[in-house]
CSV table of C-alpha atoms in Angstrom, one decimal:
chain,number,residue,atom,x,y,z
X,5,MET,CA,-40.9,-36.9,-48.0
X,6,SER,CA,-37.5,-35.3,-48.3
X,7,PRO,CA,-34.9,-36.6,-45.8
X,8,PRO,CA,-34.1,-34.1,-43.0
X,9,PRO,CA,-31.0,-32.0,-43.7
X,10,ALA,CA,-27.8,-33.6,-42.5
X,11,GLY,CA,-26.6,-32.4,-39.2
X,12,PRO,CA,-23.1,-31.3,-38.4
X,13,ALA,CA,-20.6,-34.0,-38.2
X,14,PRO,CA,-19.7,-35.0,-34.6
X,15,GLY,CA,-17.4,-32.4,-33.1
X,16,ALA,CA,-17.9,-30.0,-36.1
X,17,ASP,CA,-19.3,-27.4,-33.8
X,18,ARG,CA,-16.2,-27.3,-31.7
X,19,PRO,CA,-13.1,-25.3,-32.7
X,20,ALA,CA,-10.2,-27.4,-33.9
X,21,ARG,CA,-7.5,-27.9,-31.4
X,22,PRO,CA,-4.4,-26.0,-32.4
X,23,ARG,CA,-1.5,-28.1,-33.5
X,24,SER,CA,1.4,-28.3,-31.1
X,25,ARG,CA,4.6,-26.6,-32.0
X,26,PRO,CA,8.0,-28.1,-31.5
X,27,GLY,CA,8.9,-25.7,-28.8
X,28,ASP,CA,5.7,-26.7,-26.8
X,29,ARG,CA,6.8,-30.3,-26.3
X,30,THR,CA,7.6,-31.2,-22.7
X,31,THR,CA,9.1,-34.2,-20.9
X,32,PRO,CA,6.9,-36.2,-18.6
X,33,ARG,CA,8.0,-37.3,-15.2
X,34,SER,CA,7.9,-41.0,-16.3
X,35,GLU,CA,10.6,-40.3,-18.9
X,36,LEU,CA,12.8,-38.3,-16.5
X,37,ALA,CA,12.6,-41.2,-14.0
X,38,ARG,CA,14.6,-43.4,-16.4
X,39,ARG,CA,17.7,-41.6,-15.2
X,40,SER,CA,19.2,-43.2,-12.1
X,41,SER,CA,19.8,-39.9,-10.2
X,42,PHE,CA,16.3,-38.4,-10.9
X,43,ALA,CA,14.6,-40.0,-7.8
X,44,GLU,CA,17.1,-38.4,-5.5
X,45,ILE,CA,17.1,-35.0,-7.2
X,46,SER,CA,13.3,-34.8,-7.5
X,47,PRO,CA,11.8,-37.1,-4.8
X,48,GLU,CA,8.3,-35.8,-5.5
X,49,VAL,CA,6.3,-33.8,-8.0
X,50,GLY,CA,7.4,-30.1,-8.1
X,51,VAL,CA,10.5,-30.6,-6.0
X,52,LEU,CA,14.2,-30.2,-7.1
X,53,ASP,CA,16.8,-30.9,-4.4
X,54,ALA,CA,19.8,-28.6,-5.3
X,55,ASP,CA,22.1,-30.5,-2.9
X,56,ALA,CA,21.3,-33.8,-4.5
X,57,PHE,CA,21.9,-32.3,-7.9
X,58,ASP,CA,25.3,-31.0,-6.8
X,59,ASP,CA,26.1,-34.6,-5.6
X,60,ALA,CA,25.1,-36.0,-9.0
X,61,LEU,CA,27.1,-33.3,-10.8
X,62,ALA,CA,30.2,-34.3,-8.9
X,63,ALA,CA,29.7,-38.0,-9.6
X,64,ASP,CA,28.9,-37.8,-13.3
X,65,PRO,CA,28.9,-34.2,-14.8
X,66,ASP,CA,27.7,-35.3,-18.3
X,67,ASP,CA,24.7,-37.2,-17.0
X,68,ALA,CA,23.7,-34.6,-14.4
X,69,LEU,CA,23.9,-31.7,-17.0
X,70,ALA,CA,21.9,-33.7,-19.5
X,71,LEU,CA,19.2,-34.4,-16.8
X,72,LEU,CA,19.1,-30.7,-15.8
X,73,ALA,CA,18.5,-29.8,-19.5
X,74,GLU,CA,15.7,-32.4,-19.6
X,75,MET,CA,14.1,-31.1,-16.4
X,76,ALA,CA,14.2,-27.6,-17.8
X,77,GLY,CA,11.6,-28.9,-20.3
X,78,ALA,CA,9.6,-31.0,-17.8
X,79,THR,CA,5.8,-31.3,-18.0
X,80,ASP,CA,5.8,-30.6,-14.3
X,81,GLU,CA,5.7,-26.8,-14.2
X,82,SER,CA,7.2,-26.3,-10.8
X,83,LEU,CA,10.0,-28.7,-11.6
X,84,ARG,CA,10.6,-27.0,-14.9
X,85,ALA,CA,10.8,-23.5,-13.3
X,86,ALA,CA,13.2,-24.7,-10.6
X,87,ALA,CA,15.4,-26.5,-13.2
X,88,ARG,CA,15.6,-23.4,-15.3
X,89,ARG,CA,16.6,-21.3,-12.3
X,90,LEU,CA,19.3,-23.8,-11.3
X,91,ALA,CA,20.5,-24.1,-14.9
X,92,GLY,CA,21.2,-20.4,-15.0
X,93,ARG,CA,23.6,-20.7,-12.1
X,94,ILE,CA,25.2,-24.1,-12.9
X,95,VAL,CA,25.7,-23.4,-16.6
X,96,LEU,CA,27.3,-20.0,-16.1
X,97,ASP,CA,29.6,-21.2,-13.4
X,98,ARG,CA,30.8,-24.2,-15.4
X,99,ALA,CA,31.2,-22.1,-18.6
X,100,ARG,CA,34.0,-19.9,-17.2
X,101,GLN,CA,37.0,-21.5,-18.9
X,102,GLY,CA,39.8,-19.3,-20.0
X,103,PRO,CA,40.4,-15.6,-19.4
X,104,PRO,CA,37.4,-13.3,-19.9
X,105,ARG,CA,37.7,-10.5,-22.4
X,106,ASP,CA,37.1,-6.8,-22.2
X,107,ARG,CA,33.6,-5.9,-21.1
X,108,GLY,CA,31.3,-3.8,-23.3
X,109,ILE,CA,31.5,-3.0,-27.0
X,110,GLY,CA,34.8,-1.2,-26.5
X,111,ARG,CA,36.7,0.8,-23.9
X,112,LEU,CA,38.3,4.2,-23.6
X,113,ARG,CA,42.0,4.2,-23.6
X,114,ALA,CA,44.7,6.9,-23.6
X,115,VAL,CA,46.4,7.6,-27.0
X,116,PRO,CA,48.6,10.3,-28.4
X,117,ALA,CA,46.3,13.1,-29.7
X,118,ASP,CA,47.6,12.7,-33.3
X,119,ARG,CA,45.9,9.3,-33.4
X,120,GLY,CA,42.4,10.9,-33.0
X,121,GLY,CA,40.0,10.8,-30.1
X,122,ASP,CA,38.9,13.6,-27.7
X,123,LEU,CA,41.6,15.7,-26.0
X,124,ASP,CA,42.1,14.8,-22.3
X,125,LEU,CA,43.0,18.2,-20.9
X,126,ASP,CA,44.0,16.9,-17.4
X,127,ALA,CA,46.4,14.4,-18.9
X,128,SER,CA,47.7,16.9,-21.4
X,129,MET,CA,48.4,19.8,-18.9
X,130,PRO,CA,52.1,18.8,-18.2
X,131,ALA,CA,52.9,18.8,-21.9
X,132,ILE,CA,51.1,22.1,-22.4
X,133,ALA,CA,53.0,23.7,-19.5
X,134,ASP,CA,56.3,22.4,-20.8
X,135,ALA,CA,55.7,23.7,-24.3
X,136,ARG,CA,54.6,27.1,-22.9
X,137,ALA,CA,57.7,27.4,-20.9
X,138,LEU,CA,59.7,26.9,-24.1
X,139,GLY,CA,57.6,29.5,-25.9
X,140,ARG,CA,56.0,27.1,-28.4
X,141,ALA,CA,52.8,25.3,-29.0
X,142,PRO,CA,52.7,21.7,-28.0
X,143,ALA,CA,52.8,19.1,-30.8
X,144,LEU,CA,49.8,16.8,-31.2
X,145,ASP,CA,51.8,13.7,-30.3
X,146,GLU,CA,52.8,15.3,-27.0
X,147,LEU,CA,49.1,15.7,-26.0
X,148,THR,CA,46.8,12.9,-24.7
X,149,ALA,CA,43.5,12.0,-26.1
X,150,ARG,CA,40.8,9.4,-25.1
X,151,ALA,CA,39.7,7.1,-27.9
X,152,TRP,CA,37.5,4.0,-28.0
X,153,ALA,CA,39.5,0.8,-28.5
X,154,ARG,CA,38.0,-1.9,-30.6
X,155,PRO,CA,36.8,-5.0,-28.7
X,156,GLU,CA,39.3,-7.8,-29.1
X,157,LEU,CA,36.8,-10.6,-29.9
X,158,ALA,CA,33.3,-11.1,-31.3
X,159,VAL,CA,31.7,-14.6,-31.4
X,160,CYS,CA,28.6,-15.9,-33.1
X,161,LEU,CA,27.5,-19.4,-31.9
X,162,LEU,CA,25.5,-21.6,-34.3
X,163,VAL,CA,23.5,-24.3,-32.6
X,164,ASP,CA,22.4,-27.2,-34.8
X,165,ALA,CA,18.8,-27.9,-33.7
X,166,SER,CA,17.9,-30.0,-36.7
X,167,GLY,CA,17.9,-33.4,-35.0
X,168,SER,CA,16.6,-34.7,-31.7
X,169,MET,CA,17.5,-32.1,-29.1
X,170,GLY,CA,17.9,-34.4,-26.1
X,171,GLY,CA,19.3,-33.5,-22.7
X,172,ALA,CA,23.0,-33.9,-23.7
X,173,ARG,CA,22.7,-31.8,-26.8
X,174,LEU,CA,20.8,-29.1,-25.0
X,175,ALA,CA,23.2,-29.1,-22.1
X,176,ALA,CA,26.2,-28.8,-24.6
X,177,ALA,CA,24.5,-25.9,-26.4
X,178,ALA,CA,23.7,-24.0,-23.2
X,179,LEU,CA,27.2,-24.4,-21.9
X,180,THR,CA,28.7,-23.3,-25.2
X,181,ALA,CA,26.4,-20.3,-25.3
X,182,ALA,CA,27.5,-19.3,-21.8
X,183,ALA,CA,31.1,-19.9,-22.6
X,184,CYS,CA,30.8,-17.5,-25.6
X,185,ALA,CA,29.3,-14.9,-23.3
X,186,TRP,CA,32.3,-15.4,-20.9
X,187,ARG,CA,34.9,-15.1,-23.7
X,188,ALA,CA,33.3,-12.2,-25.7
X,189,PRO,CA,31.0,-10.4,-23.3
X,190,GLY,CA,30.7,-7.3,-25.4
X,191,ASP,CA,30.0,-8.9,-28.8
X,192,TRP,CA,28.4,-12.3,-28.9
X,193,ALA,CA,25.4,-13.8,-30.7
X,194,VAL,CA,23.6,-17.1,-30.6
X,195,LEU,CA,21.6,-18.5,-33.6
X,196,SER,CA,19.9,-21.9,-33.8
X,197,PHE,CA,19.2,-23.5,-37.1
X,198,ALA,CA,17.3,-26.4,-38.7
X,199,ARG,CA,15.2,-25.7,-41.8
X,200,GLY,CA,15.7,-22.0,-41.1
X,201,VAL,CA,17.7,-19.8,-38.8
X,202,THR,CA,16.4,-18.4,-35.5
X,203,GLU,CA,18.0,-15.5,-33.6
X,204,LEU,CA,18.4,-16.3,-29.9
X,205,ARG,CA,20.7,-13.3,-29.3
X,206,THR,CA,22.0,-10.8,-31.8
X,207,ILE,CA,25.2,-8.8,-31.8
X,208,GLY,CA,24.5,-5.6,-29.9
X,209,SER,CA,21.6,-7.1,-27.9
X,210,ALA,CA,21.3,-6.4,-24.2
X,211,SER,CA,20.0,-9.9,-23.4
X,212,PRO,CA,22.0,-11.3,-20.4
X,213,PRO,CA,23.5,-14.8,-20.5
X,214,THR,CA,20.9,-16.3,-18.2
X,215,ASP,CA,18.1,-15.3,-20.6
X,216,VAL,CA,20.0,-16.8,-23.5
X,217,VAL,CA,20.7,-20.0,-21.7
X,218,ASP,CA,17.0,-20.3,-21.0
X,219,ARG,CA,16.2,-19.8,-24.7
X,220,VAL,CA,18.7,-22.5,-25.6
X,221,LEU,CA,17.1,-24.9,-23.2
X,222,ARG,CA,13.7,-24.4,-24.8
X,223,LEU,CA,15.0,-25.6,-28.2
X,224,ARG,CA,13.4,-28.7,-29.7
X,225,GLY,CA,14.8,-30.5,-32.7
X,226,ASP,CA,13.0,-30.1,-36.0
X,227,GLY,CA,13.5,-29.9,-39.7
X,228,VAL,CA,16.2,-30.0,-42.3
X,229,THR,CA,19.8,-29.0,-41.6
X,230,ALA,CA,20.3,-25.7,-43.5
X,231,LEU,CA,24.0,-25.4,-42.7
X,232,SER,CA,24.9,-23.0,-45.5
X,233,ALA,CA,22.2,-20.6,-44.5
X,234,ALA,CA,23.3,-20.7,-40.9
X,235,LEU,CA,26.9,-19.9,-41.8
X,236,SER,CA,25.8,-17.0,-43.9
X,237,ALA,CA,23.7,-15.7,-41.1
X,238,ALA,CA,26.7,-15.9,-38.7
X,239,GLY,CA,28.7,-13.8,-41.2
X,240,GLU,CA,26.0,-11.2,-41.3
X,241,GLN,CA,25.9,-11.0,-37.5
X,242,LEU,CA,29.7,-10.7,-37.2
X,243,GLY,CA,29.7,-8.0,-39.9
X,244,ARG,CA,28.0,-5.7,-37.4
X,245,SER,CA,30.9,-6.0,-35.0
X,246,ARG,CA,33.9,-3.7,-34.8
X,247,ALA,CA,36.0,-6.4,-33.1
X,248,ALA,CA,39.5,-7.1,-34.2
X,249,ARG,CA,38.8,-10.8,-34.3
X,250,ARG,CA,35.4,-12.3,-35.4
X,251,VAL,CA,34.8,-16.0,-34.8
X,252,THR,CA,32.0,-18.3,-35.8
X,253,VAL,CA,31.5,-21.2,-33.5
X,254,LEU,CA,29.6,-24.1,-35.0
X,255,LEU,CA,28.1,-26.7,-32.7
X,256,SER,CA,27.1,-29.4,-35.1
X,257,ASP,CA,27.9,-32.8,-36.7
X,258,CYS,CA,28.0,-30.7,-39.9
X,259,ARG,CA,25.8,-33.0,-41.9
X,260,ALA,CA,23.9,-30.7,-44.2
X,261,SER,CA,20.7,-32.2,-45.5
X,262,ASP,CA,19.3,-29.4,-47.7
X,263,ASP,CA,21.6,-30.2,-50.7
X,264,VAL,CA,23.4,-26.8,-50.4
X,265,ASP,CA,27.2,-27.1,-50.2
X,266,PRO,CA,28.2,-25.3,-47.0
X,267,VAL,CA,31.8,-24.8,-48.1
X,268,PRO,CA,31.4,-21.4,-50.0
X,269,ALA,CA,29.5,-19.8,-47.0
X,270,ALA,CA,32.1,-21.2,-44.5
X,271,ALA,CA,35.0,-20.0,-46.6
X,272,ARG,CA,33.7,-16.4,-46.5
X,273,LEU,CA,33.9,-16.3,-42.7
X,274,ASP,CA,36.8,-14.5,-41.0
X,275,GLU,CA,37.3,-17.5,-38.7
X,276,LEU,CA,35.4,-20.8,-38.1
X,277,VAL,CA,35.8,-23.3,-35.2
X,278,VAL,CA,33.7,-26.4,-34.9
X,279,LEU,CA,32.6,-28.4,-31.9
X,280,ALA,CA,31.2,-31.8,-32.9
X,281,PRO,CA,30.0,-34.9,-31.0
X,282,ALA,CA,32.9,-37.3,-30.6
X,283,ASP,CA,30.7,-40.2,-31.8
X,284,ASP,CA,29.6,-38.4,-35.0
X,285,CYS,CA,32.4,-36.1,-36.1
X,286,ASP,CA,33.5,-37.3,-39.6
X,287,GLN,CA,31.6,-34.6,-41.5
X,288,ALA,CA,32.9,-31.9,-39.1
X,289,ALA,CA,36.5,-33.0,-39.7
X,290,GLU,CA,35.9,-33.0,-43.4
X,291,LEU,CA,34.3,-29.5,-43.5
X,292,ALA,CA,37.1,-28.2,-41.3
X,293,ALA,CA,39.8,-29.6,-43.6
X,294,ARG,CA,38.1,-28.1,-46.7
X,295,VAL,CA,37.9,-24.6,-45.3
X,296,GLY,CA,40.9,-24.5,-43.0
X,297,ALA,CA,38.8,-24.3,-39.8
X,298,ARG,CA,39.8,-25.7,-36.4
X,299,TRP,CA,37.6,-28.3,-34.8
X,300,ALA,CA,37.4,-30.5,-31.7
X,301,PRO,CA,35.3,-33.5,-30.6
X,302,MET,CA,33.3,-33.5,-27.4
X,303,GLN,CA,32.7,-36.6,-25.4
X,304,GLY,CA,29.9,-35.0,-23.5
X,305,PRO,CA,28.4,-31.6,-22.6
X,306,ALA,CA,30.8,-31.0,-19.7
X,307,ASP,CA,33.6,-30.9,-22.3
X,308,ALA,CA,32.2,-27.9,-24.2
X,309,PRO,CA,33.7,-24.9,-22.3
X,310,ALA,CA,37.2,-26.3,-22.2
X,311,ALA,CA,37.0,-27.4,-25.8
X,312,LEU,CA,35.9,-23.9,-26.9
X,313,SER,CA,38.6,-22.3,-24.9
X,314,GLU,CA,41.3,-24.5,-26.5
X,315,LEU,CA,40.0,-23.8,-30.0
X,316,LEU,CA,39.9,-20.0,-29.4
X,317,THR,CA,43.5,-20.0,-28.1
X,318,ARG,CA,45.2,-22.3,-30.6
């Protein structure tokens, strides 16, 4: 007698579970509880005490900001949502270092009509009347036009997401993104990079800073450090801007791991500034020296806005 046909292997009739993606990873409450201030900030599941967080922020800004970034990726859905709402307020408030720049992609300004633009009849009427009284036509340089001024500054932030994106790194990235929005509100972009480059906000996008901060806080480390590709992508983003000054801000230890020399791509940029962790900044200092970039070390995430402001105003 022939043996009965083999049945399906155990579990073969069930669909395979999808593999988790890096961005799907969350932080369990047991891991968050390792931080000393967590019990006061979140005394029970789903709760975030904003007053307790403010106290922790005053006592130790770096630790509190790192914890906030970790809670923004908490497994506890209610805590995660509350942390993201709080992060939008806290990050934007702390990012406001240095003077804000002109709003929008440009602004209308009055210029002599011989420089172009659209004639402003109201502003030009006195010159027209004076010229008529003298029996002549007014010259163009006596008339007033309205023309769009170029925005002063455009910024593209590159966030290195190739390693472990812990709370401190996420907080530093979110604060730097918000600081870029504050400094160049009309023309700013944020790209993350690891093996490839991901657009979190492009030049010309209408995405508000709060949405971008939230996207940054969702980043999870993964893959090779494709630094050259990221620098090239920043150049492409800034090439879309009409700004008089176009700056790439690199938030990274600058340790490329894809065997592609980042120097040629960095050298093609209009202007490069680098923010690097203070405990791992040798490669950043070397890259800056090779391409004539400015750089600064950060002791913790709370340093990011002031460090960026200093680099942009040197």
